[in-house]
């Protein structure tokens, strides 16, 4: 008796291919994020879409920071900090990228796509 | 076997196949990853814990936050903590015997200062303050005068010359202030990893402003670390780590100002009193985060020609540096570990450690 017949092999192959294809479709890396999470200290203050160009004011510990969204990217354009490191960071758009104004306590992180890196050496 | 039995066997086989496929598909979903972020030591610290009960993971990460804040107080050169008090006593012309906690970290930083041949020296606190790089929230707008730099430099005595480990005493040295920047962050990362291990965490990254130590793995794959481009936006290279390794990068882009068209950054050469020249970034892969941290500073200071000799003194074999000309120098052992991500083929030079 043969336990495995040609039809069974076909089903097995088709099933494996289907799982592979769906895995690729659902889990393949798409690094660009489509939204950002904005927090002040430990509190999340906004989830924003990166698909709509606009400017977003965020009130932090020192005063108001201004975030700009354009072409799926986000950056700090104004902040009441002396060092301006947040503005130097420039645009971020890939999932997991972070821009922060530490004196003002405002942190922006891109979300929604696949994370390429678990951490970035800065 | 009857025909009926054969059909049943085949049906069972199909259901078994279906169940296996379902399990394979389900394996694509990751176990829980806990991320916890806080600010300490003038930087953003992120703790990532993988495949650990979320409530326990978050509690452990909160303990890491408390640890960092405690160390920040202890190791601040200019406040009322133990290191601040040491600097006040040195400024008053006293010699100081240290408590065991501070003595231990001063001793470790002294070992690295010695091994680096003076390229890393925590005794440059007064120079760091003179330049204005001591305040993480502020950035200077101009360099100090050459006269004041020379005066401050003349007062500096290298740490190995004033530290006596047998009595845990810092000798009288007016004009010297100890600044553990370039070492404290790495030491804090090492202590944080020890704390997480005590809590039973086996897979984690402690990332202090981009400088990190990673233990374990992220499930079925290693941890993926990106190294930023020193001059462009984006990521220069990818490094995969698993088990227990530290990846640290220092660069002249982290804290800097420009004055009359020239860039002045925060990594000061203890021998000249001015920011180091020639290299724009250094990446070190090492077992221990404190060593990796201090090594980045020492190699930046050593410059494009001499860094391999200093790396040898520090026992390092995995180093990548980027010159201000854009040339990337990499040791053979590091070359095996990094994947460069630039679209244009980079100008790469392999440098042996002597």
JSON list of C-alpha atoms in Angstrom, two decimals, chain B residues 96-316:
[
{"chain": "B", "resi": 96, "resn": "UNK", "atom": "CA", "xyz": [40.76, 62.30, 48.18]},
{"chain": "B", "resi": 97, "resn": "UNK", "atom": "CA", "xyz": [40.26, 58.70, 49.25]},
{"chain": "B", "resi": 98, "resn": "UNK", "atom": "CA", "xyz": [37.30, 57.24, 47.37]},
{"chain": "B", "resi": 99, "resn": "UNK", "atom": "CA", "xyz": [34.47, 55.01, 48.53]},
{"chain": "B", "resi": 100, "resn": "UNK", "atom": "CA", "xyz": [34.59, 51.49, 47.02]},
{"chain": "B", "resi": 101, "resn": "UNK", "atom": "CA", "xyz": [31.83, 52.20, 44.46]},
{"chain": "B", "resi": 102, "resn": "UNK", "atom": "CA", "xyz": [33.50, 55.24, 42.90]},
{"chain": "B", "resi": 103, "resn": "UNK", "atom": "CA", "xyz": [36.97, 53.71, 43.35]},
{"chain": "B", "resi": 104, "resn": "UNK", "atom": "CA", "xyz": [35.92, 50.70, 41.26]},
{"chain": "B", "resi": 105, "resn": "UNK", "atom": "CA", "xyz": [34.83, 52.75, 38.25]},
{"chain": "B", "resi": 106, "resn": "UNK", "atom": "CA", "xyz": [37.79, 55.16, 38.51]},
{"chain": "B", "resi": 107, "resn": "UNK", "atom": "CA", "xyz": [40.07, 52.12, 38.60]},
{"chain": "B", "resi": 108, "resn": "UNK", "atom": "CA", "xyz": [38.49, 50.57, 35.50]},
{"chain": "B", "resi": 109, "resn": "UNK", "atom": "CA", "xyz": [38.64, 53.87, 33.61]},
{"chain": "B", "resi": 110, "resn": "UNK", "atom": "CA", "xyz": [42.27, 54.22, 34.72]},
{"chain": "B", "resi": 111, "resn": "UNK", "atom": "CA", "xyz": [43.10, 50.79, 33.26]},
{"chain": "B", "resi": 112, "resn": "UNK", "atom": "CA", "xyz": [41.61, 51.81, 29.93]},
{"chain": "B", "resi": 113, "resn": "UNK", "atom": "CA", "xyz": [43.37, 55.20, 30.00]},
{"chain": "B", "resi": 114, "resn": "UNK", "atom": "CA", "xyz": [46.66, 53.38, 30.53]},
{"chain": "B", "resi": 115, "resn": "UNK", "atom": "CA", "xyz": [45.97, 50.78, 27.83]},
{"chain": "B", "resi": 116, "resn": "UNK", "atom": "CA", "xyz": [45.04, 53.53, 25.36]},
{"chain": "B", "resi": 117, "resn": "UNK", "atom": "CA", "xyz": [48.37, 55.28, 25.88]},
{"chain": "B", "resi": 118, "resn": "UNK", "atom": "CA", "xyz": [46.57, 58.44, 27.03]},
{"chain": "B", "resi": 119, "resn": "UNK", "atom": "CA", "xyz": [44.22, 58.78, 24.05]},
{"chain": "B", "resi": 120, "resn": "UNK", "atom": "CA", "xyz": [41.36, 58.25, 26.51]},
{"chain": "B", "resi": 121, "resn": "UNK", "atom": "CA", "xyz": [41.75, 60.18, 29.75]},
{"chain": "B", "resi": 122, "resn": "UNK", "atom": "CA", "xyz": [38.92, 60.98, 32.18]},
{"chain": "B", "resi": 123, "resn": "UNK", "atom": "CA", "xyz": [41.08, 63.68, 33.82]},
{"chain": "B", "resi": 124, "resn": "UNK", "atom": "CA", "xyz": [40.11, 66.23, 31.14]},
{"chain": "B", "resi": 125, "resn": "UNK", "atom": "CA", "xyz": [36.93, 67.40, 32.93]},
{"chain": "B", "resi": 126, "resn": "UNK", "atom": "CA", "xyz": [38.07, 71.00, 33.18]},
{"chain": "B", "resi": 127, "resn": "UNK", "atom": "CA", "xyz": [38.75, 71.10, 29.42]},
{"chain": "B", "resi": 128, "resn": "UNK", "atom": "CA", "xyz": [35.32, 69.60, 28.67]},
{"chain": "B", "resi": 129, "resn": "UNK", "atom": "CA", "xyz": [33.75, 72.29, 30.86]},
{"chain": "B", "resi": 130, "resn": "UNK", "atom": "CA", "xyz": [35.84, 75.03, 29.29]},
{"chain": "B", "resi": 131, "resn": "UNK", "atom": "CA", "xyz": [34.58, 74.04, 25.85]},
{"chain": "B", "resi": 132, "resn": "UNK", "atom": "CA", "xyz": [30.99, 73.91, 27.17]},
{"chain": "B", "resi": 133, "resn": "UNK", "atom": "CA", "xyz": [30.42, 70.25, 26.27]},
{"chain": "B", "resi": 134, "resn": "UNK", "atom": "CA", "xyz": [29.58, 69.38, 29.89]},
{"chain": "B", "resi": 135, "resn": "UNK", "atom": "CA", "xyz": [25.94, 70.45, 29.57]},
{"chain": "B", "resi": 136, "resn": "UNK", "atom": "CA", "xyz": [23.91, 68.00, 27.47]},
{"chain": "B", "resi": 137, "resn": "UNK", "atom": "CA", "xyz": [21.08, 70.50, 27.01]},
{"chain": "B", "resi": 138, "resn": "UNK", "atom": "CA", "xyz": [23.21, 73.34, 25.68]},
{"chain": "B", "resi": 139, "resn": "UNK", "atom": "CA", "xyz": [25.66, 73.74, 22.87]},
{"chain": "B", "resi": 140, "resn": "UNK", "atom": "CA", "xyz": [28.45, 76.34, 22.78]},
{"chain": "B", "resi": 141, "resn": "UNK", "atom": "CA", "xyz": [28.49, 78.89, 19.97]},
{"chain": "B", "resi": 142, "resn": "UNK", "atom": "CA", "xyz": [32.25, 79.53, 19.78]},
{"chain": "B", "resi": 143, "resn": "UNK", "atom": "CA", "xyz": [35.50, 77.85, 20.88]},
{"chain": "B", "resi": 144, "resn": "UNK", "atom": "CA", "xyz": [37.37, 79.13, 23.95]},
{"chain": "B", "resi": 145, "resn": "UNK", "atom": "CA", "xyz": [40.45, 81.29, 23.32]},
{"chain": "B", "resi": 146, "resn": "UNK", "atom": "CA", "xyz": [43.68, 79.43, 22.57]},
{"chain": "B", "resi": 147, "resn": "UNK", "atom": "CA", "xyz": [45.19, 81.00, 25.70]},
{"chain": "B", "resi": 148, "resn": "UNK", "atom": "CA", "xyz": [42.54, 79.56, 28.03]},
{"chain": "B", "resi": 149, "resn": "UNK", "atom": "CA", "xyz": [42.84, 76.14, 26.35]},
{"chain": "B", "resi": 150, "resn": "UNK", "atom": "CA", "xyz": [46.60, 76.16, 26.87]},
{"chain": "B", "resi": 151, "resn": "UNK", "atom": "CA", "xyz": [46.23, 77.17, 30.53]},
{"chain": "B", "resi": 152, "resn": "UNK", "atom": "CA", "xyz": [43.65, 74.42, 31.17]},
{"chain": "B", "resi": 153, "resn": "UNK", "atom": "CA", "xyz": [45.78, 71.86, 29.33]},
{"chain": "B", "resi": 154, "resn": "UNK", "atom": "CA", "xyz": [48.88, 72.69, 31.38]},
{"chain": "B", "resi": 155, "resn": "UNK", "atom": "CA", "xyz": [46.93, 72.00, 34.58]},
{"chain": "B", "resi": 156, "resn": "UNK", "atom": "CA", "xyz": [45.75, 68.57, 33.40]},
{"chain": "B", "resi": 157, "resn": "UNK", "atom": "CA", "xyz": [47.58, 65.56, 34.82]},
{"chain": "B", "resi": 158, "resn": "UNK", "atom": "CA", "xyz": [46.68, 62.22, 33.25]},
{"chain": "B", "resi": 159, "resn": "UNK", "atom": "CA", "xyz": [44.60, 59.96, 35.51]},
{"chain": "B", "resi": 160, "resn": "UNK", "atom": "CA", "xyz": [47.24, 57.18, 35.74]},
{"chain": "B", "resi": 161, "resn": "UNK", "atom": "CA", "xyz": [49.61, 59.80, 37.22]},
{"chain": "B", "resi": 162, "resn": "UNK", "atom": "CA", "xyz": [47.30, 60.82, 40.08]},
{"chain": "B", "resi": 163, "resn": "UNK", "atom": "CA", "xyz": [45.35, 57.62, 40.85]},
{"chain": "B", "resi": 164, "resn": "UNK", "atom": "CA", "xyz": [46.78, 55.17, 43.39]},
{"chain": "B", "resi": 165, "resn": "UNK", "atom": "CA", "xyz": [44.71, 51.97, 43.23]},
{"chain": "B", "resi": 166, "resn": "UNK", "atom": "CA", "xyz": [46.39, 50.43, 46.30]},
{"chain": "B", "resi": 167, "resn": "UNK", "atom": "CA", "xyz": [45.00, 53.17, 48.57]},
{"chain": "B", "resi": 168, "resn": "UNK", "atom": "CA", "xyz": [42.03, 54.19, 46.37]},
{"chain": "B", "resi": 169, "resn": "UNK", "atom": "CA", "xyz": [43.31, 57.76, 46.53]},
{"chain": "B", "resi": 170, "resn": "UNK", "atom": "CA", "xyz": [43.38, 60.57, 43.98]},
{"chain": "B", "resi": 171, "resn": "UNK", "atom": "CA", "xyz": [46.46, 62.74, 44.59]},
{"chain": "B", "resi": 172, "resn": "UNK", "atom": "CA", "xyz": [46.33, 66.51, 44.94]},
{"chain": "B", "resi": 173, "resn": "UNK", "atom": "CA", "xyz": [45.87, 67.93, 41.47]},
{"chain": "B", "resi": 174, "resn": "UNK", "atom": "CA", "xyz": [44.42, 71.44, 41.33]},
{"chain": "B", "resi": 175, "resn": "UNK", "atom": "CA", "xyz": [42.99, 72.16, 37.88]},
{"chain": "B", "resi": 176, "resn": "UNK", "atom": "CA", "xyz": [42.07, 68.50, 37.32]},
{"chain": "B", "resi": 177, "resn": "UNK", "atom": "CA", "xyz": [38.45, 67.41, 37.17]},
{"chain": "B", "resi": 178, "resn": "UNK", "atom": "CA", "xyz": [37.39, 63.85, 36.43]},
{"chain": "B", "resi": 179, "resn": "UNK", "atom": "CA", "xyz": [34.72, 63.47, 33.72]},
{"chain": "B", "resi": 180, "resn": "UNK", "atom": "CA", "xyz": [33.57, 59.90, 33.05]},
{"chain": "B", "resi": 181, "resn": "UNK", "atom": "CA", "xyz": [31.77, 60.88, 29.84]},
{"chain": "B", "resi": 182, "resn": "UNK", "atom": "CA", "xyz": [32.98, 58.43, 27.19]},
{"chain": "B", "resi": 183, "resn": "UNK", "atom": "CA", "xyz": [32.93, 55.64, 29.75]},
{"chain": "B", "resi": 184, "resn": "UNK", "atom": "CA", "xyz": [29.97, 56.13, 32.11]},
{"chain": "B", "resi": 185, "resn": "UNK", "atom": "CA", "xyz": [27.34, 55.28, 29.51]},
{"chain": "B", "resi": 186, "resn": "UNK", "atom": "CA", "xyz": [29.07, 52.00, 28.66]},
{"chain": "B", "resi": 187, "resn": "UNK", "atom": "CA", "xyz": [29.51, 51.11, 32.32]},
{"chain": "B", "resi": 188, "resn": "UNK", "atom": "CA", "xyz": [25.81, 51.85, 32.94]},
{"chain": "B", "resi": 189, "resn": "UNK", "atom": "CA", "xyz": [24.86, 49.61, 29.99]},
{"chain": "B", "resi": 190, "resn": "UNK", "atom": "CA", "xyz": [27.00, 46.79, 31.44]},
{"chain": "B", "resi": 191, "resn": "UNK", "atom": "CA", "xyz": [25.34, 47.14, 34.85]},
{"chain": "B", "resi": 192, "resn": "UNK", "atom": "CA", "xyz": [21.90, 47.24, 33.22]},
{"chain": "B", "resi": 193, "resn": "UNK", "atom": "CA", "xyz": [22.59, 43.97, 31.39]},
{"chain": "B", "resi": 194, "resn": "UNK", "atom": "CA", "xyz": [23.69, 42.36, 34.70]},
{"chain": "B", "resi": 195, "resn": "UNK", "atom": "CA", "xyz": [20.45, 43.57, 36.29]},
{"chain": "B", "resi": 196, "resn": "UNK", "atom": "CA", "xyz": [18.33, 42.13, 33.47]},
{"chain": "B", "resi": 197, "resn": "UNK", "atom": "CA", "xyz": [20.11, 38.78, 33.73]},
{"chain": "B", "resi": 198, "resn": "UNK", "atom": "CA", "xyz": [19.44, 38.71, 37.47]},
{"chain": "B", "resi": 199, "resn": "UNK", "atom": "CA", "xyz": [15.75, 39.13, 36.59]},
{"chain": "B", "resi": 200, "resn": "UNK", "atom": "CA", "xyz": [15.93, 36.09, 34.34]},
{"chain": "B", "resi": 201, "resn": "UNK", "atom": "CA", "xyz": [15.91, 38.04, 31.07]},
{"chain": "B", "resi": 202, "resn": "UNK", "atom": "CA", "xyz": [17.93, 36.18, 28.44]},
{"chain": "B", "resi": 203, "resn": "UNK", "atom": "CA", "xyz": [17.20, 38.16, 25.24]},
{"chain": "B", "resi": 204, "resn": "UNK", "atom": "CA", "xyz": [17.57, 41.92, 25.39]},
{"chain": "B", "resi": 205, "resn": "UNK", "atom": "CA", "xyz": [19.19, 45.09, 24.09]},
{"chain": "B", "resi": 206, "resn": "UNK", "atom": "CA", "xyz": [20.09, 48.02, 26.32]},
{"chain": "B", "resi": 207, "resn": "UNK", "atom": "CA", "xyz": [20.58, 50.93, 23.94]},
{"chain": "B", "resi": 208, "resn": "UNK", "atom": "CA", "xyz": [21.82, 54.21, 25.43]},
{"chain": "B", "resi": 209, "resn": "UNK", "atom": "CA", "xyz": [21.53, 56.82, 22.71]},
{"chain": "B", "resi": 210, "resn": "UNK", "atom": "CA", "xyz": [22.56, 54.36, 20.02]},
{"chain": "B", "resi": 211, "resn": "UNK", "atom": "CA", "xyz": [25.34, 52.67, 21.97]},
{"chain": "B", "resi": 212, "resn": "UNK", "atom": "CA", "xyz": [24.28, 49.23, 23.03]},
{"chain": "B", "resi": 213, "resn": "UNK", "atom": "CA", "xyz": [24.91, 45.78, 24.40]},
{"chain": "B", "resi": 214, "resn": "UNK", "atom": "CA", "xyz": [22.76, 42.91, 23.16]},
{"chain": "B", "resi": 215, "resn": "UNK", "atom": "CA", "xyz": [22.32, 39.51, 24.80]},
{"chain": "B", "resi": 216, "resn": "UNK", "atom": "CA", "xyz": [20.63, 36.39, 23.48]},
{"chain": "B", "resi": 217, "resn": "UNK", "atom": "CA", "xyz": [18.75, 36.56, 20.19]},
{"chain": "B", "resi": 218, "resn": "UNK", "atom": "CA", "xyz": [15.52, 37.87, 18.78]},
{"chain": "B", "resi": 219, "resn": "UNK", "atom": "CA", "xyz": [13.78, 34.53, 18.54]},
{"chain": "B", "resi": 220, "resn": "UNK", "atom": "CA", "xyz": [15.04, 32.55, 15.57]},
{"chain": "B", "resi": 221, "resn": "UNK", "atom": "CA", "xyz": [17.35, 35.28, 14.33]},
{"chain": "B", "resi": 222, "resn": "UNK", "atom": "CA", "xyz": [20.20, 37.43, 15.70]},
{"chain": "B", "resi": 223, "resn": "UNK", "atom": "CA", "xyz": [19.63, 41.03, 16.74]},
{"chain": "B", "resi": 224, "resn": "UNK", "atom": "CA", "xyz": [19.97, 43.41, 13.78]},
{"chain": "B", "resi": 225, "resn": "UNK", "atom": "CA", "xyz": [21.90, 46.58, 14.47]},
{"chain": "B", "resi": 226, "resn": "UNK", "atom": "CA", "xyz": [22.22, 49.50, 12.05]},
{"chain": "B", "resi": 227, "resn": "UNK", "atom": "CA", "xyz": [25.15, 51.93, 12.14]},
{"chain": "B", "resi": 228, "resn": "UNK", "atom": "CA", "xyz": [24.22, 55.43, 11.04]},
{"chain": "B", "resi": 229, "resn": "UNK", "atom": "CA", "xyz": [25.92, 57.36, 8.27]},
{"chain": "B", "resi": 230, "resn": "UNK", "atom": "CA", "xyz": [28.19, 59.99, 9.80]},
{"chain": "B", "resi": 231, "resn": "UNK", "atom": "CA", "xyz": [27.56, 62.61, 7.13]},
{"chain": "B", "resi": 232, "resn": "UNK", "atom": "CA", "xyz": [24.46, 61.49, 5.23]},
{"chain": "B", "resi": 233, "resn": "UNK", "atom": "CA", "xyz": [20.97, 60.53, 6.35]},
{"chain": "B", "resi": 234, "resn": "UNK", "atom": "CA", "xyz": [20.36, 56.82, 6.73]},
{"chain": "B", "resi": 235, "resn": "UNK", "atom": "CA", "xyz": [22.27, 53.72, 7.68]},
{"chain": "B", "resi": 236, "resn": "UNK", "atom": "CA", "xyz": [25.91, 53.03, 6.71]},
{"chain": "B", "resi": 237, "resn": "UNK", "atom": "CA", "xyz": [26.15, 49.39, 7.74]},
{"chain": "B", "resi": 238, "resn": "UNK", "atom": "CA", "xyz": [24.29, 46.49, 9.33]},
{"chain": "B", "resi": 239, "resn": "UNK", "atom": "CA", "xyz": [25.75, 44.23, 12.00]},
{"chain": "B", "resi": 240, "resn": "UNK", "atom": "CA", "xyz": [24.08, 41.10, 13.35]},
{"chain": "B", "resi": 241, "resn": "UNK", "atom": "CA", "xyz": [24.83, 40.20, 16.96]},
{"chain": "B", "resi": 242, "resn": "UNK", "atom": "CA", "xyz": [23.82, 37.32, 19.18]},
{"chain": "B", "resi": 243, "resn": "UNK", "atom": "CA", "xyz": [25.00, 35.84, 22.43]},
{"chain": "B", "resi": 244, "resn": "UNK", "atom": "CA", "xyz": [26.50, 38.82, 24.18]},
{"chain": "B", "resi": 245, "resn": "UNK", "atom": "CA", "xyz": [28.14, 41.72, 22.35]},
{"chain": "B", "resi": 246, "resn": "UNK", "atom": "CA", "xyz": [28.38, 45.50, 22.52]},
{"chain": "B", "resi": 247, "resn": "UNK", "atom": "CA", "xyz": [28.24, 47.80, 19.51]},
{"chain": "B", "resi": 248, "resn": "UNK", "atom": "CA", "xyz": [29.31, 51.38, 20.13]},
{"chain": "B", "resi": 249, "resn": "UNK", "atom": "CA", "xyz": [29.74, 54.24, 17.67]},
{"chain": "B", "resi": 250, "resn": "UNK", "atom": "CA", "xyz": [31.13, 57.70, 18.35]},
{"chain": "B", "resi": 251, "resn": "UNK", "atom": "CA", "xyz": [31.27, 60.50, 15.85]},
{"chain": "B", "resi": 252, "resn": "UNK", "atom": "CA", "xyz": [31.93, 64.18, 15.41]},
{"chain": "B", "resi": 253, "resn": "UNK", "atom": "CA", "xyz": [28.25, 64.68, 14.50]},
{"chain": "B", "resi": 254, "resn": "UNK", "atom": "CA", "xyz": [26.86, 63.82, 17.95]},
{"chain": "B", "resi": 255, "resn": "UNK", "atom": "CA", "xyz": [27.57, 67.09, 19.75]},
{"chain": "B", "resi": 256, "resn": "UNK", "atom": "CA", "xyz": [29.12, 69.86, 17.76]},
{"chain": "B", "resi": 257, "resn": "UNK", "atom": "CA", "xyz": [28.89, 73.47, 16.72]},
{"chain": "B", "resi": 258, "resn": "UNK", "atom": "CA", "xyz": [30.24, 75.37, 13.78]},
{"chain": "B", "resi": 259, "resn": "UNK", "atom": "CA", "xyz": [32.17, 78.59, 14.11]},
{"chain": "B", "resi": 260, "resn": "UNK", "atom": "CA", "xyz": [33.54, 80.57, 11.17]},
{"chain": "B", "resi": 261, "resn": "UNK", "atom": "CA", "xyz": [32.98, 77.60, 8.87]},
{"chain": "B", "resi": 262, "resn": "UNK", "atom": "CA", "xyz": [34.74, 75.05, 11.05]},
{"chain": "B", "resi": 263, "resn": "UNK", "atom": "CA", "xyz": [33.22, 72.16, 12.98]},
{"chain": "B", "resi": 264, "resn": "UNK", "atom": "CA", "xyz": [34.07, 71.75, 16.66]},
{"chain": "B", "resi": 265, "resn": "UNK", "atom": "CA", "xyz": [32.87, 68.51, 18.26]},
{"chain": "B", "resi": 266, "resn": "UNK", "atom": "CA", "xyz": [32.78, 67.05, 21.76]},
{"chain": "B", "resi": 267, "resn": "UNK", "atom": "CA", "xyz": [35.59, 64.45, 21.60]},
{"chain": "B", "resi": 268, "resn": "UNK", "atom": "CA", "xyz": [38.63, 66.30, 22.89]},
{"chain": "B", "resi": 269, "resn": "UNK", "atom": "CA", "xyz": [42.22, 65.18, 22.38]},
{"chain": "B", "resi": 270, "resn": "UNK", "atom": "CA", "xyz": [43.73, 65.13, 25.90]},
{"chain": "B", "resi": 271, "resn": "UNK", "atom": "CA", "xyz": [47.12, 66.02, 24.40]},
{"chain": "B", "resi": 272, "resn": "UNK", "atom": "CA", "xyz": [46.09, 69.13, 22.43]},
{"chain": "B", "resi": 273, "resn": "UNK", "atom": "CA", "xyz": [42.97, 70.32, 24.26]},
{"chain": "B", "resi": 274, "resn": "UNK", "atom": "CA", "xyz": [41.14, 70.58, 20.91]},
{"chain": "B", "resi": 275, "resn": "UNK", "atom": "CA", "xyz": [38.56, 68.30, 19.23]},
{"chain": "B", "resi": 276, "resn": "UNK", "atom": "CA", "xyz": [40.09, 65.24, 17.58]},
{"chain": "B", "resi": 277, "resn": "UNK", "atom": "CA", "xyz": [40.75, 65.41, 13.83]},
{"chain": "B", "resi": 278, "resn": "UNK", "atom": "CA", "xyz": [40.81, 63.08, 10.86]},
{"chain": "B", "resi": 279, "resn": "UNK", "atom": "CA", "xyz": [38.05, 60.60, 11.74]},
{"chain": "B", "resi": 280, "resn": "UNK", "atom": "CA", "xyz": [34.33, 61.38, 11.62]},
{"chain": "B", "resi": 281, "resn": "UNK", "atom": "CA", "xyz": [33.15, 58.15, 13.24]},
{"chain": "B", "resi": 282, "resn": "UNK", "atom": "CA", "xyz": [34.41, 55.03, 14.96]},
{"chain": "B", "resi": 283, "resn": "UNK", "atom": "CA", "xyz": [32.42, 51.81, 15.48]},
{"chain": "B", "resi": 284, "resn": "UNK", "atom": "CA", "xyz": [33.66, 49.17, 17.90]},
{"chain": "B", "resi": 285, "resn": "UNK", "atom": "CA", "xyz": [32.31, 45.67, 18.45]},
{"chain": "B", "resi": 286, "resn": "UNK", "atom": "CA", "xyz": [33.42, 44.28, 21.83]},
{"chain": "B", "resi": 287, "resn": "UNK", "atom": "CA", "xyz": [32.23, 42.03, 24.63]},
{"chain": "B", "resi": 288, "resn": "UNK", "atom": "CA", "xyz": [32.11, 44.73, 27.25]},
{"chain": "B", "resi": 289, "resn": "UNK", "atom": "CA", "xyz": [30.19, 48.00, 26.79]},
{"chain": "B", "resi": 290, "resn": "UNK", "atom": "CA", "xyz": [32.42, 50.14, 29.04]},
{"chain": "B", "resi": 291, "resn": "UNK", "atom": "CA", "xyz": [35.52, 49.12, 27.05]},
{"chain": "B", "resi": 292, "resn": "UNK", "atom": "CA", "xyz": [33.71, 49.71, 23.76]},
{"chain": "B", "resi": 293, "resn": "UNK", "atom": "CA", "xyz": [32.60, 53.16, 24.94]},
{"chain": "B", "resi": 294, "resn": "UNK", "atom": "CA", "xyz": [36.05, 54.33, 26.02]},
{"chain": "B", "resi": 295, "resn": "UNK", "atom": "CA", "xyz": [37.64, 52.70, 22.96]},
{"chain": "B", "resi": 296, "resn": "UNK", "atom": "CA", "xyz": [35.48, 54.81, 20.61]},
{"chain": "B", "resi": 297, "resn": "UNK", "atom": "CA", "xyz": [36.81, 57.98, 22.25]},
{"chain": "B", "resi": 298, "resn": "UNK", "atom": "CA", "xyz": [40.42, 56.71, 22.26]},
{"chain": "B", "resi": 299, "resn": "UNK", "atom": "CA", "xyz": [40.32, 55.68, 18.58]},
{"chain": "B", "resi": 300, "resn": "UNK", "atom": "CA", "xyz": [38.67, 58.96, 17.46]},
{"chain": "B", "resi": 301, "resn": "UNK", "atom": "CA", "xyz": [41.51, 60.79, 19.23]},
{"chain": "B", "resi": 302, "resn": "UNK", "atom": "CA", "xyz": [44.20, 58.51, 17.75]},
{"chain": "B", "resi": 303, "resn": "UNK", "atom": "CA", "xyz": [43.26, 59.44, 14.20]},
{"chain": "B", "resi": 304, "resn": "UNK", "atom": "CA", "xyz": [43.30, 57.71, 10.79]},
{"chain": "B", "resi": 305, "resn": "UNK", "atom": "CA", "xyz": [46.90, 56.44, 10.96]},
{"chain": "B", "resi": 306, "resn": "UNK", "atom": "CA", "xyz": [47.48, 55.47, 14.57]},
{"chain": "B", "resi": 307, "resn": "UNK", "atom": "CA", "xyz": [44.16, 53.92, 15.63]},
{"chain": "B", "resi": 308, "resn": "UNK", "atom": "CA", "xyz": [45.13, 50.26, 14.92]},
{"chain": "B", "resi": 309, "resn": "UNK", "atom": "CA", "xyz": [47.99, 50.45, 17.46]},
{"chain": "B", "resi": 310, "resn": "UNK", "atom": "CA", "xyz": [45.68, 51.85, 20.13]},
{"chain": "B", "resi": 311, "resn": "UNK", "atom": "CA", "xyz": [43.05, 49.21, 19.29]},
{"chain": "B", "resi": 312, "resn": "UNK", "atom": "CA", "xyz": [45.71, 46.55, 19.84]},
{"chain": "B", "resi": 313, "resn": "UNK", "atom": "CA", "xyz": [46.52, 48.01, 23.27]},
{"chain": "B", "resi": 314, "resn": "UNK", "atom": "CA", "xyz": [42.85, 47.84, 24.17]},
{"chain": "B", "resi": 315, "resn": "UNK", "atom": "CA", "xyz": [42.57, 44.22, 22.99]},
{"chain": "B", "resi": 316, "resn": "UNK", "atom": "CA", "xyz": [40.12, 45.02, 20.18]}
]
